[in-house]
Amino acid sequence: MIRHIIAAIATLLAIWAMVFMYRLDREANRFGEIQKLLERTKMEVKVEKHPKVSSLTPSETNAVKPQSKKEDEAAKKLKALQERAGNLMAFKVSPLYKQKCSSCHGVNGEGIIGPKLIGKSSDFILKALEDFKSGKRKNYVMYGLLSKMDEGQLKALAEEIGTFQQKLEASQKQ
Ligand code: HEC
């Protein structure tokens, strides 16, 4: 008799545990979905904000949220590095690259804040640029930049960056 009671209790416990796990699972799923939702809204907000931030005056920028403080620091670092990098140029680059890309990727693609680009193939660069632009690869900086460029410019840049390694080697032989 006692054995039966114990068996019954064990079964009940097992069922209860199952229900509990199921609930927990659902809860976790819901939590995950909320997080995803938040992520998405955050992304939209940032993406929208990006072009505006650059057109604001510094005092307005400071008012825009904690994130802009980081951007301020990044901008300062950028300037310092830019000045330093200006002296290291080994070969000439197009005005488009110089204006739009060199501040983060270096005058010759050696990489500063953005990764090193020199030595990477045109195909790789083009794919990366297209993915940033389409949002397939997420990066707000690159996205904001590329959203104002057309396919022709992306191709030209990819083409050019693909020749950096060669140009560097040529300049070192001189
Ligand atoms: C304000 C800084 C900044 C500027 C300006 C900038 N980039 Fe970037 N770029 C980055 C950062 C940061 C990453 C790394 C993003 C990542 O991997 O998610 C990146 C990544 C890349 C990559 C991918 C490299 C890899 O190894 O995967 C390519 C290609 C690239 N940038 C090209 C360009 C080109 C071309 C321009 C000019 C039109 C440009 N970038 C301008 C910051 C910048």
Tab-separated table of C-alpha atoms and ligand atoms in Angstrom:
chain	number	residue	atom	x	y	z
A	1	MET	CA	0.000	0.000	0.000
A	2	ILE	CA	2.674	2.479	1.054
A	3	ARG	CA	4.578	1.594	-2.033
A	4	HIS	CA	1.597	2.585	-4.141
A	5	ILE	CA	1.296	5.896	-2.402
A	6	ILE	CA	4.981	6.628	-2.904
A	7	ALA	CA	4.694	5.678	-6.553
A	8	ALA	CA	1.707	7.972	-6.951
A	9	ILE	CA	3.526	10.852	-5.292
A	10	ALA	CA	6.587	10.286	-7.457
A	11	THR	CA	4.426	10.311	-10.570
A	12	LEU	CA	2.738	13.508	-9.470
A	13	LEU	CA	6.094	15.083	-8.776
A	14	ALA	CA	7.334	14.047	-12.188
A	15	ILE	CA	4.285	15.535	-13.880
A	16	TRP	CA	4.599	18.697	-11.868
A	17	ALA	CA	8.250	18.984	-12.801
A	18	MET	CA	7.376	18.549	-16.462
A	19	VAL	CA	4.742	21.252	-16.318
A	20	PHE	CA	7.177	23.480	-14.508
A	21	MET	CA	9.884	22.947	-17.111
A	22	TYR	CA	7.412	23.563	-19.890
A	23	ARG	CA	6.318	26.825	-18.317
A	24	LEU	CA	9.903	27.875	-17.770
A	25	ASP	CA	10.633	27.144	-21.385
A	26	ARG	CA	7.746	29.234	-22.561
A	27	GLU	CA	8.774	32.020	-20.290
A	28	ALA	CA	12.301	31.894	-21.659
A	29	ASN	CA	10.986	31.950	-25.197
A	30	ARG	CA	8.889	34.945	-24.479
A	31	PHE	CA	11.827	36.645	-22.871
A	32	GLY	CA	13.927	35.910	-25.912
A	33	GLU	CA	11.301	37.360	-28.177
A	34	ILE	CA	11.044	40.514	-26.133
A	35	GLN	CA	14.787	40.840	-26.301
A	36	LYS	CA	14.757	40.420	-30.035
A	37	LEU	CA	12.058	43.030	-30.294
A	38	LEU	CA	14.084	45.422	-28.199
A	39	GLU	CA	17.139	44.755	-30.305
A	40	ARG	CA	15.189	45.534	-33.421
A	41	THR	CA	13.776	48.785	-32.130
A	42	LYS	CA	17.184	49.802	-30.877
A	43	MET	CA	18.615	49.183	-34.274
A	44	GLU	CA	15.944	51.223	-36.012
A	45	VAL	CA	16.433	54.092	-33.644
A	46	LYS	CA	20.173	54.122	-34.114
A	47	VAL	CA	19.975	53.769	-37.839
A	48	GLU	CA	17.630	56.685	-38.021
A	49	LYS	CA	19.695	58.757	-35.732
A	50	HIS	CA	23.013	58.259	-37.413
A	51	PRO	CA	22.736	60.728	-40.307
A	52	LYS	CA	21.279	63.343	-38.018
A	53	VAL	CA	23.939	63.065	-35.352
A	54	SER	CA	26.622	64.192	-37.752
A	55	SER	CA	24.663	67.292	-38.689
A	56	LEU	CA	24.170	68.428	-35.110
A	57	THR	CA	26.388	70.942	-33.381
A	58	PRO	CA	28.585	69.531	-30.575
A	59	SER	CA	26.333	70.845	-27.822
A	60	GLU	CA	23.312	69.265	-29.433
A	61	THR	CA	25.226	66.073	-29.909
A	62	ASN	CA	25.947	65.965	-26.207
A	63	ALA	CA	22.257	66.132	-25.541
A	64	VAL	CA	21.492	63.231	-27.783
A	65	LYS	CA	22.167	60.283	-25.384
A	66	PRO	CA	25.074	58.586	-23.720
A	67	GLN	CA	26.131	56.966	-26.963
A	68	SER	CA	27.199	60.271	-28.451
A	69	LYS	CA	29.748	60.743	-25.717
A	70	LYS	CA	31.527	57.676	-26.946
A	71	GLU	CA	31.294	59.029	-30.449
A	72	ASP	CA	32.888	62.258	-29.295
A	73	GLU	CA	35.811	60.371	-27.873
A	74	ALA	CA	36.048	58.285	-30.998
A	75	ALA	CA	36.037	61.457	-33.077
A	76	LYS	CA	38.920	62.884	-31.034
A	77	LYS	CA	40.915	59.688	-31.302
A	78	LEU	CA	40.126	59.630	-34.959
A	79	LYS	CA	41.511	63.094	-35.502
A	80	ALA	CA	44.736	62.341	-33.698
A	81	LEU	CA	45.200	59.124	-35.618
A	82	GLN	CA	44.263	60.824	-38.827
A	83	GLU	CA	46.995	63.377	-38.377
A	84	ARG	CA	49.512	60.702	-37.601
A	85	ALA	CA	48.376	58.536	-40.460
A	86	GLY	CA	48.688	61.464	-42.848
A	87	ASN	CA	52.450	61.170	-42.641
A	88	LEU	CA	52.551	57.494	-43.376
A	89	MET	CA	51.034	57.452	-46.804
A	90	ALA	CA	52.987	55.114	-49.050
A	91	PHE	CA	50.900	55.450	-52.203
A	92	LYS	CA	48.186	57.707	-53.502
A	93	VAL	CA	44.534	56.847	-53.110
A	94	SER	CA	41.399	58.192	-54.754
A	95	PRO	CA	39.742	61.272	-53.281
A	96	LEU	CA	36.680	59.153	-52.529
A	97	TYR	CA	38.640	56.668	-50.444
A	98	LYS	CA	40.621	59.412	-48.776
A	99	GLN	CA	37.526	61.372	-47.841
A	100	LYS	CA	35.200	58.604	-46.829
A	101	CYS	CA	37.260	55.689	-45.656
A	102	SER	CA	40.806	56.661	-44.722
A	103	SER	CA	39.853	58.201	-41.384
A	104	CYS	CA	38.931	54.798	-40.007
A	105	HIS	CA	40.750	52.360	-42.241
A	106	GLY	CA	43.975	54.309	-42.679
A	107	VAL	CA	45.334	56.298	-45.598
A	108	ASN	CA	46.530	53.106	-47.225
A	109	GLY	CA	44.034	50.707	-45.739
A	110	GLU	CA	46.311	49.713	-42.875
A	111	GLY	CA	43.448	49.902	-40.394
A	112	ILE	CA	42.845	52.237	-37.443
A	113	ILE	CA	39.407	52.096	-35.901
A	114	GLY	CA	38.139	50.021	-38.770
A	115	PRO	CA	39.892	46.791	-39.677
A	116	LYS	CA	42.824	46.562	-42.013
A	117	LEU	CA	41.718	46.478	-45.626
A	118	ILE	CA	45.021	46.219	-47.410
A	119	GLY	CA	45.658	42.756	-48.755
A	120	LYS	CA	41.978	41.900	-49.020
A	121	SER	CA	40.584	41.123	-52.442
A	122	SER	CA	38.205	43.359	-54.364
A	123	ASP	CA	35.616	40.615	-54.240
A	124	PHE	CA	35.871	40.367	-50.478
A	125	ILE	CA	35.613	44.125	-50.066
A	126	LEU	CA	32.672	44.442	-52.424
A	127	LYS	CA	30.812	41.644	-50.680
A	128	ALA	CA	31.431	43.279	-47.301
A	129	LEU	CA	30.267	46.671	-48.553
A	130	GLU	CA	27.135	45.250	-50.097
A	131	ASP	CA	26.355	43.305	-46.952
A	132	PHE	CA	26.828	46.371	-44.771
A	133	LYS	CA	24.639	48.423	-47.062
A	134	SER	CA	21.852	45.870	-47.217
A	135	GLY	CA	22.028	45.346	-43.456
A	136	LYS	CA	22.891	41.681	-43.849
A	137	ARG	CA	26.061	42.450	-41.977
A	138	LYS	CA	25.249	44.825	-39.173
A	139	ASN	CA	27.431	47.788	-38.443
A	140	TYR	CA	25.893	51.198	-37.910
A	141	VAL	CA	28.943	53.161	-38.942
A	142	MET	CA	29.432	51.358	-42.198
A	143	TYR	CA	25.715	51.245	-42.833
A	144	GLY	CA	25.312	54.985	-42.325
A	145	LEU	CA	28.213	55.691	-44.610
A	146	LEU	CA	27.255	53.378	-47.391
A	147	SER	CA	23.576	54.225	-47.422
A	148	LYS	CA	24.503	57.413	-49.245
A	149	MET	CA	26.667	55.703	-51.822
A	150	ASP	CA	25.611	54.017	-55.015
A	151	GLU	CA	26.640	50.653	-56.389
A	152	GLY	CA	29.117	52.279	-58.768
A	153	GLN	CA	30.983	53.886	-55.913
A	154	LEU	CA	31.060	50.655	-53.933
A	155	LYS	CA	32.476	48.831	-56.934
A	156	ALA	CA	35.063	51.534	-57.550
A	157	LEU	CA	36.147	51.469	-53.906
A	158	ALA	CA	36.311	47.680	-53.803
A	159	GLU	CA	38.285	47.674	-57.007
A	160	GLU	CA	40.695	50.256	-55.663
A	161	ILE	CA	41.192	48.673	-52.250
A	162	GLY	CA	41.909	45.381	-53.973
A	163	THR	CA	44.985	47.005	-55.521
A	164	PHE	CA	46.362	48.429	-52.284
A	165	GLN	CA	48.675	45.536	-51.542
A	166	GLN	CA	50.271	45.735	-54.962
A	167	LYS	CA	50.686	49.463	-54.696
A	168	LEU	CA	52.283	49.146	-51.311
A	169	GLU	CA	54.753	46.582	-52.547
A	170	ALA	CA	55.528	48.732	-55.556
A	171	SER	CA	56.194	51.715	-53.312
A	172	GLN	CA	58.511	49.696	-51.087
A	173	LYS	CA	60.633	48.580	-54.016
A	174	GLN	CA	61.414	52.117	-55.049
B	1	HEC	C1	33.899	55.926	-38.892
B	1	HEC	C2	34.749	54.803	-39.153
B	1	HEC	C3	34.683	54.116	-40.484
B	1	HEC	C4	34.684	54.675	-41.741
B	1	HEC	C5	34.721	56.145	-42.103
B	1	HEC	C6	34.671	53.569	-42.675
B	1	HEC	N1	34.664	52.389	-42.006
B	1	HEC	FE1	34.716	50.557	-42.834
B	1	HEC	N2	34.584	49.729	-40.990
B	1	HEC	C7	34.568	50.411	-39.812
B	1	HEC	C8	34.442	49.457	-38.721
B	1	HEC	C9	34.375	49.805	-37.253
B	1	HEC	C10	34.382	48.183	-39.312
B	1	HEC	C11	34.232	46.838	-38.625
B	1	HEC	C12	32.799	46.470	-38.714
B	1	HEC	C13	32.499	45.024	-38.493
B	1	HEC	O1	33.353	44.181	-38.771
B	1	HEC	O2	31.380	44.759	-38.082
B	1	HEC	C14	34.493	48.396	-40.732
B	1	HEC	C15	34.516	47.359	-41.657
B	1	HEC	C16	34.762	47.516	-42.996
B	1	HEC	C17	34.953	46.435	-43.940
B	1	HEC	C18	34.950	44.957	-43.611
B	1	HEC	C19	36.369	44.538	-43.375
B	1	HEC	C20	36.530	43.110	-42.948
B	1	HEC	O3	37.687	42.703	-42.798
B	1	HEC	O4	35.554	42.419	-42.742
B	1	HEC	C21	35.159	47.000	-45.157
B	1	HEC	C22	35.420	46.282	-46.469
B	1	HEC	C23	35.100	48.424	-44.989
B	1	HEC	N3	34.867	48.712	-43.671
B	1	HEC	C24	35.282	49.338	-45.999
B	1	HEC	C25	35.115	50.688	-45.844
B	1	HEC	C26	35.111	51.623	-46.936
B	1	HEC	C27	35.299	51.271	-48.401
B	1	HEC	C28	34.918	52.856	-46.391
B	1	HEC	C29	34.752	54.163	-47.127
B	1	HEC	C30	33.596	54.285	-47.933
B	1	HEC	C31	34.814	52.690	-44.950
B	1	HEC	N4	34.927	51.370	-44.668
B	1	HEC	C32	34.664	53.717	-44.062
B	1	HEC	C33	34.667	51.761	-39.647
B	1	HEC	C34	34.666	52.678	-40.661
